[in-house]
Amino acid sequence: LSIIFQGILSCLFLLLSQNIFTLINCVQVVNWLAIAVATLCVFHFRRTMPNAPRVIKVKYDC
């Protein structure tokens, strides 16, 4: 779904701006926002569901 959304946005920006460098900058902003949302979701789910089964567990030796 996000790839389709990013593709549609890319086509719209390219049609409106006619400049490939503007398109590259806008796509990178969308990409970094997606990474930020995914990172925030990890922290949110770790806080709200601490006992949920995890695929990867890290042992703290502190």
JSON list of N, CA and C in Angstrom, two decimals:
[
{"chain": "A", "resi": 1, "resn": "LEU", "atom": "N", "xyz": [0.83, -1.20, 0.00]},
{"chain": "A", "resi": 1, "resn": "LEU", "atom": "CA", "xyz": [0.00, 0.00, 0.00]},
{"chain": "A", "resi": 1, "resn": "LEU", "atom": "C", "xyz": [0.87, 1.26, 0.00]},
{"chain": "A", "resi": 2, "resn": "SER", "atom": "N", "xyz": [1.93, 1.23, 0.78]},
{"chain": "A", "resi": 2, "resn": "SER", "atom": "CA", "xyz": [2.79, 2.42, 0.83]},
{"chain": "A", "resi": 2, "resn": "SER", "atom": "C", "xyz": [3.56, 2.61, -0.48]},
{"chain": "A", "resi": 3, "resn": "ILE", "atom": "N", "xyz": [3.91, 1.51, -1.14]},
{"chain": "A", "resi": 3, "resn": "ILE", "atom": "CA", "xyz": [4.61, 1.63, -2.42]},
{"chain": "A", "resi": 3, "resn": "ILE", "atom": "C", "xyz": [3.69, 2.22, -3.48]},
{"chain": "A", "resi": 4, "resn": "ILE", "atom": "N", "xyz": [2.43, 1.81, -3.46]},
{"chain": "A", "resi": 4, "resn": "ILE", "atom": "CA", "xyz": [1.45, 2.37, -4.40]},
{"chain": "A", "resi": 4, "resn": "ILE", "atom": "C", "xyz": [1.25, 3.85, -4.13]},
{"chain": "A", "resi": 5, "resn": "PHE", "atom": "N", "xyz": [1.12, 4.21, -2.86]},
{"chain": "A", "resi": 5, "resn": "PHE", "atom": "CA", "xyz": [0.95, 5.61, -2.48]},
{"chain": "A", "resi": 5, "resn": "PHE", "atom": "C", "xyz": [2.15, 6.44, -2.90]},
{"chain": "A", "resi": 6, "resn": "GLN", "atom": "N", "xyz": [3.34, 5.92, -2.67]},
{"chain": "A", "resi": 6, "resn": "GLN", "atom": "CA", "xyz": [4.55, 6.65, -3.04]},
{"chain": "A", "resi": 6, "resn": "GLN", "atom": "C", "xyz": [4.67, 6.77, -4.56]},
{"chain": "A", "resi": 7, "resn": "GLY", "atom": "N", "xyz": [4.26, 5.76, -5.29]},
{"chain": "A", "resi": 7, "resn": "GLY", "atom": "CA", "xyz": [4.29, 5.83, -6.75]},
{"chain": "A", "resi": 7, "resn": "GLY", "atom": "C", "xyz": [3.32, 6.86, -7.30]},
{"chain": "A", "resi": 8, "resn": "ILE", "atom": "N", "xyz": [2.12, 6.92, -6.72]},
{"chain": "A", "resi": 8, "resn": "ILE", "atom": "CA", "xyz": [1.14, 7.92, -7.15]},
{"chain": "A", "resi": 8, "resn": "ILE", "atom": "C", "xyz": [1.63, 9.33, -6.85]},
{"chain": "A", "resi": 9, "resn": "LEU", "atom": "N", "xyz": [2.18, 9.52, -5.65]},
{"chain": "A", "resi": 9, "resn": "LEU", "atom": "CA", "xyz": [2.73, 10.83, -5.30]},
{"chain": "A", "resi": 9, "resn": "LEU", "atom": "C", "xyz": [3.88, 11.22, -6.23]},
{"chain": "A", "resi": 10, "resn": "SER", "atom": "N", "xyz": [4.71, 10.26, -6.56]},
{"chain": "A", "resi": 10, "resn": "SER", "atom": "CA", "xyz": [5.84, 10.55, -7.45]},
{"chain": "A", "resi": 10, "resn": "SER", "atom": "C", "xyz": [5.36, 10.98, -8.82]},
{"chain": "A", "resi": 11, "resn": "CYS", "atom": "N", "xyz": [4.37, 10.29, -9.36]},
{"chain": "A", "resi": 11, "resn": "CYS", "atom": "CA", "xyz": [3.84, 10.68, -10.68]},
{"chain": "A", "resi": 11, "resn": "CYS", "atom": "C", "xyz": [3.20, 12.06, -10.63]},
{"chain": "A", "resi": 12, "resn": "LEU", "atom": "N", "xyz": [2.47, 12.35, -9.57]},
{"chain": "A", "resi": 12, "resn": "LEU", "atom": "CA", "xyz": [1.85, 13.67, -9.46]},
{"chain": "A", "resi": 12, "resn": "LEU", "atom": "C", "xyz": [2.89, 14.78, -9.36]},
{"chain": "A", "resi": 13, "resn": "PHE", "atom": "N", "xyz": [3.90, 14.58, -8.54]},
{"chain": "A", "resi": 13, "resn": "PHE", "atom": "CA", "xyz": [4.94, 15.60, -8.40]},
{"chain": "A", "resi": 13, "resn": "PHE", "atom": "C", "xyz": [5.70, 15.79, -9.70]},
{"chain": "A", "resi": 14, "resn": "LEU", "atom": "N", "xyz": [5.96, 14.70, -10.42]},
{"chain": "A", "resi": 14, "resn": "LEU", "atom": "CA", "xyz": [6.69, 14.82, -11.67]},
{"chain": "A", "resi": 14, "resn": "LEU", "atom": "C", "xyz": [5.87, 15.54, -12.73]},
{"chain": "A", "resi": 15, "resn": "LEU", "atom": "N", "xyz": [4.55, 15.30, -12.75]},
{"chain": "A", "resi": 15, "resn": "LEU", "atom": "CA", "xyz": [3.69, 15.99, -13.70]},
{"chain": "A", "resi": 15, "resn": "LEU", "atom": "C", "xyz": [3.57, 17.47, -13.38]},
{"chain": "A", "resi": 16, "resn": "LEU", "atom": "N", "xyz": [3.56, 17.80, -12.09]},
{"chain": "A", "resi": 16, "resn": "LEU", "atom": "CA", "xyz": [3.37, 19.19, -11.69]},
{"chain": "A", "resi": 16, "resn": "LEU", "atom": "C", "xyz": [4.66, 20.00, -11.74]},
{"chain": "A", "resi": 17, "resn": "SER", "atom": "N", "xyz": [5.79, 19.39, -11.45]},
{"chain": "A", "resi": 17, "resn": "SER", "atom": "CA", "xyz": [7.01, 20.19, -11.32]},
{"chain": "A", "resi": 17, "resn": "SER", "atom": "C", "xyz": [7.91, 20.14, -12.54]},
{"chain": "A", "resi": 18, "resn": "GLN", "atom": "N", "xyz": [7.90, 19.05, -13.30]},
{"chain": "A", "resi": 18, "resn": "GLN", "atom": "CA", "xyz": [8.77, 18.88, -14.46]},
{"chain": "A", "resi": 18, "resn": "GLN", "atom": "C", "xyz": [10.25, 18.95, -14.09]},
{"chain": "A", "resi": 19, "resn": "ASN", "atom": "N", "xyz": [10.57, 18.63, -12.85]},
{"chain": "A", "resi": 19, "resn": "ASN", "atom": "CA", "xyz": [11.96, 18.68, -12.40]},
{"chain": "A", "resi": 19, "resn": "ASN", "atom": "C", "xyz": [12.23, 17.40, -11.61]},
{"chain": "A", "resi": 20, "resn": "ILE", "atom": "N", "xyz": [13.16, 16.60, -12.07]},
{"chain": "A", "resi": 20, "resn": "ILE", "atom": "CA", "xyz": [13.44, 15.32, -11.44]},
{"chain": "A", "resi": 20, "resn": "ILE", "atom": "C", "xyz": [14.07, 15.49, -10.06]},
{"chain": "A", "resi": 21, "resn": "PHE", "atom": "N", "xyz": [14.80, 16.57, -9.83]},
{"chain": "A", "resi": 21, "resn": "PHE", "atom": "CA", "xyz": [15.44, 16.78, -8.53]},
{"chain": "A", "resi": 21, "resn": "PHE", "atom": "C", "xyz": [14.42, 17.10, -7.44]},
{"chain": "A", "resi": 22, "resn": "THR", "atom": "N", "xyz": [13.36, 17.80, -7.80]},
{"chain": "A", "resi": 22, "resn": "THR", "atom": "CA", "xyz": [12.28, 18.04, -6.85]},
{"chain": "A", "resi": 22, "resn": "THR", "atom": "C", "xyz": [11.59, 16.74, -6.51]},
{"chain": "A", "resi": 23, "resn": "LEU", "atom": "N", "xyz": [11.41, 15.90, -7.51]},
{"chain": "A", "resi": 23, "resn": "LEU", "atom": "CA", "xyz": [10.81, 14.58, -7.28]},
{"chain": "A", "resi": 23, "resn": "LEU", "atom": "C", "xyz": [11.66, 13.75, -6.33]},
{"chain": "A", "resi": 24, "resn": "ILE", "atom": "N", "xyz": [12.96, 13.74, -6.54]},
{"chain": "A", "resi": 24, "resn": "ILE", "atom": "CA", "xyz": [13.86, 12.97, -5.68]},
{"chain": "A", "resi": 24, "resn": "ILE", "atom": "C", "xyz": [13.79, 13.48, -4.24]},
{"chain": "A", "resi": 25, "resn": "ASN", "atom": "N", "xyz": [13.78, 14.77, -4.04]},
{"chain": "A", "resi": 25, "resn": "ASN", "atom": "CA", "xyz": [13.69, 15.34, -2.69]},
{"chain": "A", "resi": 25, "resn": "ASN", "atom": "C", "xyz": [12.37, 14.98, -2.02]},
{"chain": "A", "resi": 26, "resn": "CYS", "atom": "N", "xyz": [11.27, 15.06, -2.75]},
{"chain": "A", "resi": 26, "resn": "CYS", "atom": "CA", "xyz": [9.96, 14.75, -2.17]},
{"chain": "A", "resi": 26, "resn": "CYS", "atom": "C", "xyz": [9.84, 13.28, -1.83]},
{"chain": "A", "resi": 27, "resn": "VAL", "atom": "N", "xyz": [10.36, 12.41, -2.69]},
{"chain": "A", "resi": 27, "resn": "VAL", "atom": "CA", "xyz": [10.31, 10.98, -2.41]},
{"chain": "A", "resi": 27, "resn": "VAL", "atom": "C", "xyz": [11.14, 10.64, -1.19]},
{"chain": "A", "resi": 28, "resn": "GLN", "atom": "N", "xyz": [12.27, 11.29, -1.02]},
{"chain": "A", "resi": 28, "resn": "GLN", "atom": "CA", "xyz": [13.10, 11.03, 0.15]},
{"chain": "A", "resi": 28, "resn": "GLN", "atom": "C", "xyz": [12.42, 11.47, 1.44]},
{"chain": "A", "resi": 29, "resn": "VAL", "atom": "N", "xyz": [11.69, 12.57, 1.38]},
{"chain": "A", "resi": 29, "resn": "VAL", "atom": "CA", "xyz": [10.94, 13.02, 2.56]},
{"chain": "A", "resi": 29, "resn": "VAL", "atom": "C", "xyz": [9.89, 11.99, 2.93]},
{"chain": "A", "resi": 30, "resn": "VAL", "atom": "N", "xyz": [9.17, 11.47, 1.96]},
{"chain": "A", "resi": 30, "resn": "VAL", "atom": "CA", "xyz": [8.15, 10.45, 2.23]},
{"chain": "A", "resi": 30, "resn": "VAL", "atom": "C", "xyz": [8.81, 9.19, 2.77]},
{"chain": "A", "resi": 31, "resn": "ASN", "atom": "N", "xyz": [9.95, 8.83, 2.23]},
{"chain": "A", "resi": 31, "resn": "ASN", "atom": "CA", "xyz": [10.67, 7.65, 2.70]},
{"chain": "A", "resi": 31, "resn": "ASN", "atom": "C", "xyz": [11.10, 7.80, 4.15]},
{"chain": "A", "resi": 32, "resn": "TRP", "atom": "N", "xyz": [11.67, 8.94, 4.52]},
{"chain": "A", "resi": 32, "resn": "TRP", "atom": "CA", "xyz": [12.10, 9.15, 5.90]},
{"chain": "A", "resi": 32, "resn": "TRP", "atom": "C", "xyz": [10.91, 9.22, 6.85]},
{"chain": "A", "resi": 33, "resn": "LEU", "atom": "N", "xyz": [9.79, 9.77, 6.40]},
{"chain": "A", "resi": 33, "resn": "LEU", "atom": "CA", "xyz": [8.59, 9.77, 7.24]},
{"chain": "A", "resi": 33, "resn": "LEU", "atom": "C", "xyz": [8.09, 8.36, 7.50]},
{"chain": "A", "resi": 34, "resn": "ALA", "atom": "N", "xyz": [8.14, 7.50, 6.50]},
{"chain": "A", "resi": 34, "resn": "ALA", "atom": "CA", "xyz": [7.73, 6.11, 6.68]},
{"chain": "A", "resi": 34, "resn": "ALA", "atom": "C", "xyz": [8.64, 5.39, 7.67]},
{"chain": "A", "resi": 35, "resn": "ILE", "atom": "N", "xyz": [9.93, 5.64, 7.59]},
{"chain": "A", "resi": 35, "resn": "ILE", "atom": "CA", "xyz": [10.87, 5.03, 8.53]},
{"chain": "A", "resi": 35, "resn": "ILE", "atom": "C", "xyz": [10.61, 5.55, 9.95]},
{"chain": "A", "resi": 36, "resn": "ALA", "atom": "N", "xyz": [10.33, 6.83, 10.09]},
{"chain": "A", "resi": 36, "resn": "ALA", "atom": "CA", "xyz": [10.05, 7.40, 11.41]},
{"chain": "A", "resi": 36, "resn": "ALA", "atom": "C", "xyz": [8.78, 6.82, 12.01]},
{"chain": "A", "resi": 37, "resn": "VAL", "atom": "N", "xyz": [7.74, 6.65, 11.20]},
{"chain": "A", "resi": 37, "resn": "VAL", "atom": "CA", "xyz": [6.49, 6.08, 11.69]},
{"chain": "A", "resi": 37, "resn": "VAL", "atom": "C", "xyz": [6.70, 4.63, 12.12]},
{"chain": "A", "resi": 38, "resn": "ALA", "atom": "N", "xyz": [7.46, 3.86, 11.35]},
{"chain": "A", "resi": 38, "resn": "ALA", "atom": "CA", "xyz": [7.73, 2.47, 11.71]},
{"chain": "A", "resi": 38, "resn": "ALA", "atom": "C", "xyz": [8.51, 2.39, 13.03]},
{"chain": "A", "resi": 39, "resn": "THR", "atom": "N", "xyz": [9.47, 3.28, 13.21]},
{"chain": "A", "resi": 39, "resn": "THR", "atom": "CA", "xyz": [10.25, 3.30, 14.45]},
{"chain": "A", "resi": 39, "resn": "THR", "atom": "C", "xyz": [9.38, 3.67, 15.64]},
{"chain": "A", "resi": 40, "resn": "LEU", "atom": "N", "xyz": [8.54, 4.67, 15.47]},
{"chain": "A", "resi": 40, "resn": "LEU", "atom": "CA", "xyz": [7.64, 5.07, 16.56]},
{"chain": "A", "resi": 40, "resn": "LEU", "atom": "C", "xyz": [6.65, 3.97, 16.90]},
{"chain": "A", "resi": 41, "resn": "CYS", "atom": "N", "xyz": [6.20, 3.22, 15.90]},
{"chain": "A", "resi": 41, "resn": "CYS", "atom": "CA", "xyz": [5.28, 2.10, 16.16]},
{"chain": "A", "resi": 41, "resn": "CYS", "atom": "C", "xyz": [5.96, 1.02, 17.00]},
{"chain": "A", "resi": 42, "resn": "VAL", "atom": "N", "xyz": [7.23, 0.76, 16.74]},
{"chain": "A", "resi": 42, "resn": "VAL", "atom": "CA", "xyz": [7.95, -0.23, 17.54]},
{"chain": "A", "resi": 42, "resn": "VAL", "atom": "C", "xyz": [7.98, 0.19, 19.00]},
{"chain": "A", "resi": 43, "resn": "PHE", "atom": "N", "xyz": [8.33, 1.44, 19.27]},
{"chain": "A", "resi": 43, "resn": "PHE", "atom": "CA", "xyz": [8.36, 1.92, 20.66]},
{"chain": "A", "resi": 43, "resn": "PHE", "atom": "C", "xyz": [6.96, 1.92, 21.28]},
{"chain": "A", "resi": 44, "resn": "HIS", "atom": "N", "xyz": [5.96, 2.28, 20.51]},
{"chain": "A", "resi": 44, "resn": "HIS", "atom": "CA", "xyz": [4.59, 2.32, 21.02]},
{"chain": "A", "resi": 44, "resn": "HIS", "atom": "C", "xyz": [4.12, 0.91, 21.41]},
{"chain": "A", "resi": 45, "resn": "PHE", "atom": "N", "xyz": [4.35, -0.06, 20.54]},
{"chain": "A", "resi": 45, "resn": "PHE", "atom": "CA", "xyz": [3.90, -1.42, 20.84]},
{"chain": "A", "resi": 45, "resn": "PHE", "atom": "C", "xyz": [4.72, -2.05, 21.96]},
{"chain": "A", "resi": 46, "resn": "ARG", "atom": "N", "xyz": [5.99, -1.71, 22.08]},
{"chain": "A", "resi": 46, "resn": "ARG", "atom": "CA", "xyz": [6.79, -2.22, 23.20]},
{"chain": "A", "resi": 46, "resn": "ARG", "atom": "C", "xyz": [6.28, -1.67, 24.53]},
{"chain": "A", "resi": 47, "resn": "ARG", "atom": "N", "xyz": [5.77, -0.45, 24.52]},
{"chain": "A", "resi": 47, "resn": "ARG", "atom": "CA", "xyz": [5.27, 0.15, 25.75]},
{"chain": "A", "resi": 47, "resn": "ARG", "atom": "C", "xyz": [3.86, -0.35, 26.08]},
{"chain": "A", "resi": 48, "resn": "THR", "atom": "N", "xyz": [2.99, -0.45, 25.08]},
{"chain": "A", "resi": 48, "resn": "THR", "atom": "CA", "xyz": [1.59, -0.81, 25.35]},
{"chain": "A", "resi": 48, "resn": "THR", "atom": "C", "xyz": [1.38, -2.31, 25.48]},
{"chain": "A", "resi": 49, "resn": "MET", "atom": "N", "xyz": [2.25, -3.13, 24.86]},
{"chain": "A", "resi": 49, "resn": "MET", "atom": "CA", "xyz": [2.11, -4.59, 24.95]},
{"chain": "A", "resi": 49, "resn": "MET", "atom": "C", "xyz": [3.45, -5.21, 25.34]},
{"chain": "A", "resi": 50, "resn": "PRO", "atom": "N", "xyz": [3.88, -5.01, 26.59]},
{"chain": "A", "resi": 50, "resn": "PRO", "atom": "CA", "xyz": [5.21, -5.51, 26.96]},
{"chain": "A", "resi": 50, "resn": "PRO", "atom": "C", "xyz": [5.31, -7.03, 27.03]},
{"chain": "A", "resi": 51, "resn": "ASN", "atom": "N", "xyz": [4.20, -7.73, 27.22]},
{"chain": "A", "resi": 51, "resn": "ASN", "atom": "CA", "xyz": [4.24, -9.18, 27.36]},
{"chain": "A", "resi": 51, "resn": "ASN", "atom": "C", "xyz": [3.86, -9.92, 26.09]},
{"chain": "A", "resi": 52, "resn": "ALA", "atom": "N", "xyz": [3.75, -9.23, 24.98]},
{"chain": "A", "resi": 52, "resn": "ALA", "atom": "CA", "xyz": [3.41, -9.88, 23.72]},
{"chain": "A", "resi": 52, "resn": "ALA", "atom": "C", "xyz": [4.57, -10.76, 23.26]},
{"chain": "A", "resi": 53, "resn": "PRO", "atom": "N", "xyz": [4.26, -11.87, 22.58]},
{"chain": "A", "resi": 53, "resn": "PRO", "atom": "CA", "xyz": [5.36, -12.71, 22.09]},
{"chain": "A", "resi": 53, "resn": "PRO", "atom": "C", "xyz": [6.21, -11.97, 21.06]},
{"chain": "A", "resi": 54, "resn": "ARG", "atom": "N", "xyz": [7.51, -12.07, 21.22]},
{"chain": "A", "resi": 54, "resn": "ARG", "atom": "CA", "xyz": [8.45, -11.36, 20.35]},
{"chain": "A", "resi": 54, "resn": "ARG", "atom": "C", "xyz": [9.26, -12.37, 19.54]},
{"chain": "A", "resi": 55, "resn": "VAL", "atom": "N", "xyz": [9.56, -12.02, 18.32]},
{"chain": "A", "resi": 55, "resn": "VAL", "atom": "CA", "xyz": [10.40, -12.87, 17.48]},
{"chain": "A", "resi": 55, "resn": "VAL", "atom": "C", "xyz": [11.86, -12.75, 17.90]},
{"chain": "A", "resi": 56, "resn": "ILE", "atom": "N", "xyz": [12.28, -11.53, 18.20]},
{"chain": "A", "resi": 56, "resn": "ILE", "atom": "CA", "xyz": [13.66, -11.27, 18.60]},
{"chain": "A", "resi": 56, "resn": "ILE", "atom": "C", "xyz": [13.66, -10.70, 20.01]},
{"chain": "A", "resi": 57, "resn": "LYS", "atom": "N", "xyz": [14.44, -11.31, 20.89]},
{"chain": "A", "resi": 57, "resn": "LYS", "atom": "CA", "xyz": [14.55, -10.79, 22.25]},
{"chain": "A", "resi": 57, "resn": "LYS", "atom": "C", "xyz": [16.01, -10.45, 22.53]},
{"chain": "A", "resi": 58, "resn": "VAL", "atom": "N", "xyz": [16.21, -9.36, 23.26]},
{"chain": "A", "resi": 58, "resn": "VAL", "atom": "CA", "xyz": [17.55, -8.92, 23.62]},
{"chain": "A", "resi": 58, "resn": "VAL", "atom": "C", "xyz": [17.70, -9.09, 25.12]},
{"chain": "A", "resi": 59, "resn": "LYS", "atom": "N", "xyz": [18.77, -9.77, 25.53]},
{"chain": "A", "resi": 59, "resn": "LYS", "atom": "CA", "xyz": [19.04, -9.98, 26.94]},
{"chain": "A", "resi": 59, "resn": "LYS", "atom": "C", "xyz": [19.88, -8.82, 27.46]},
{"chain": "A", "resi": 60, "resn": "TYR", "atom": "N", "xyz": [19.40, -8.18, 28.52]},
{"chain": "A", "resi": 60, "resn": "TYR", "atom": "CA", "xyz": [20.11, -7.07, 29.12]},
{"chain": "A", "resi": 60, "resn": "TYR", "atom": "C", "xyz": [20.95, -7.59, 30.28]},
{"chain": "A", "resi": 61, "resn": "ASP", "atom": "N", "xyz": [22.24, -7.28, 30.28]},
{"chain": "A", "resi": 61, "resn": "ASP", "atom": "CA", "xyz": [23.14, -7.73, 31.34]},
{"chain": "A", "resi": 61, "resn": "ASP", "atom": "C", "xyz": [23.47, -6.64, 32.34]},
{"chain": "A", "resi": 62, "resn": "CYS", "atom": "N", "xyz": [22.76, -5.55, 32.32]},
{"chain": "A", "resi": 62, "resn": "CYS", "atom": "CA", "xyz": [23.08, -4.43, 33.21]},
{"chain": "A", "resi": 62, "resn": "CYS", "atom": "C", "xyz": [22.61, -4.67, 34.60]}
]
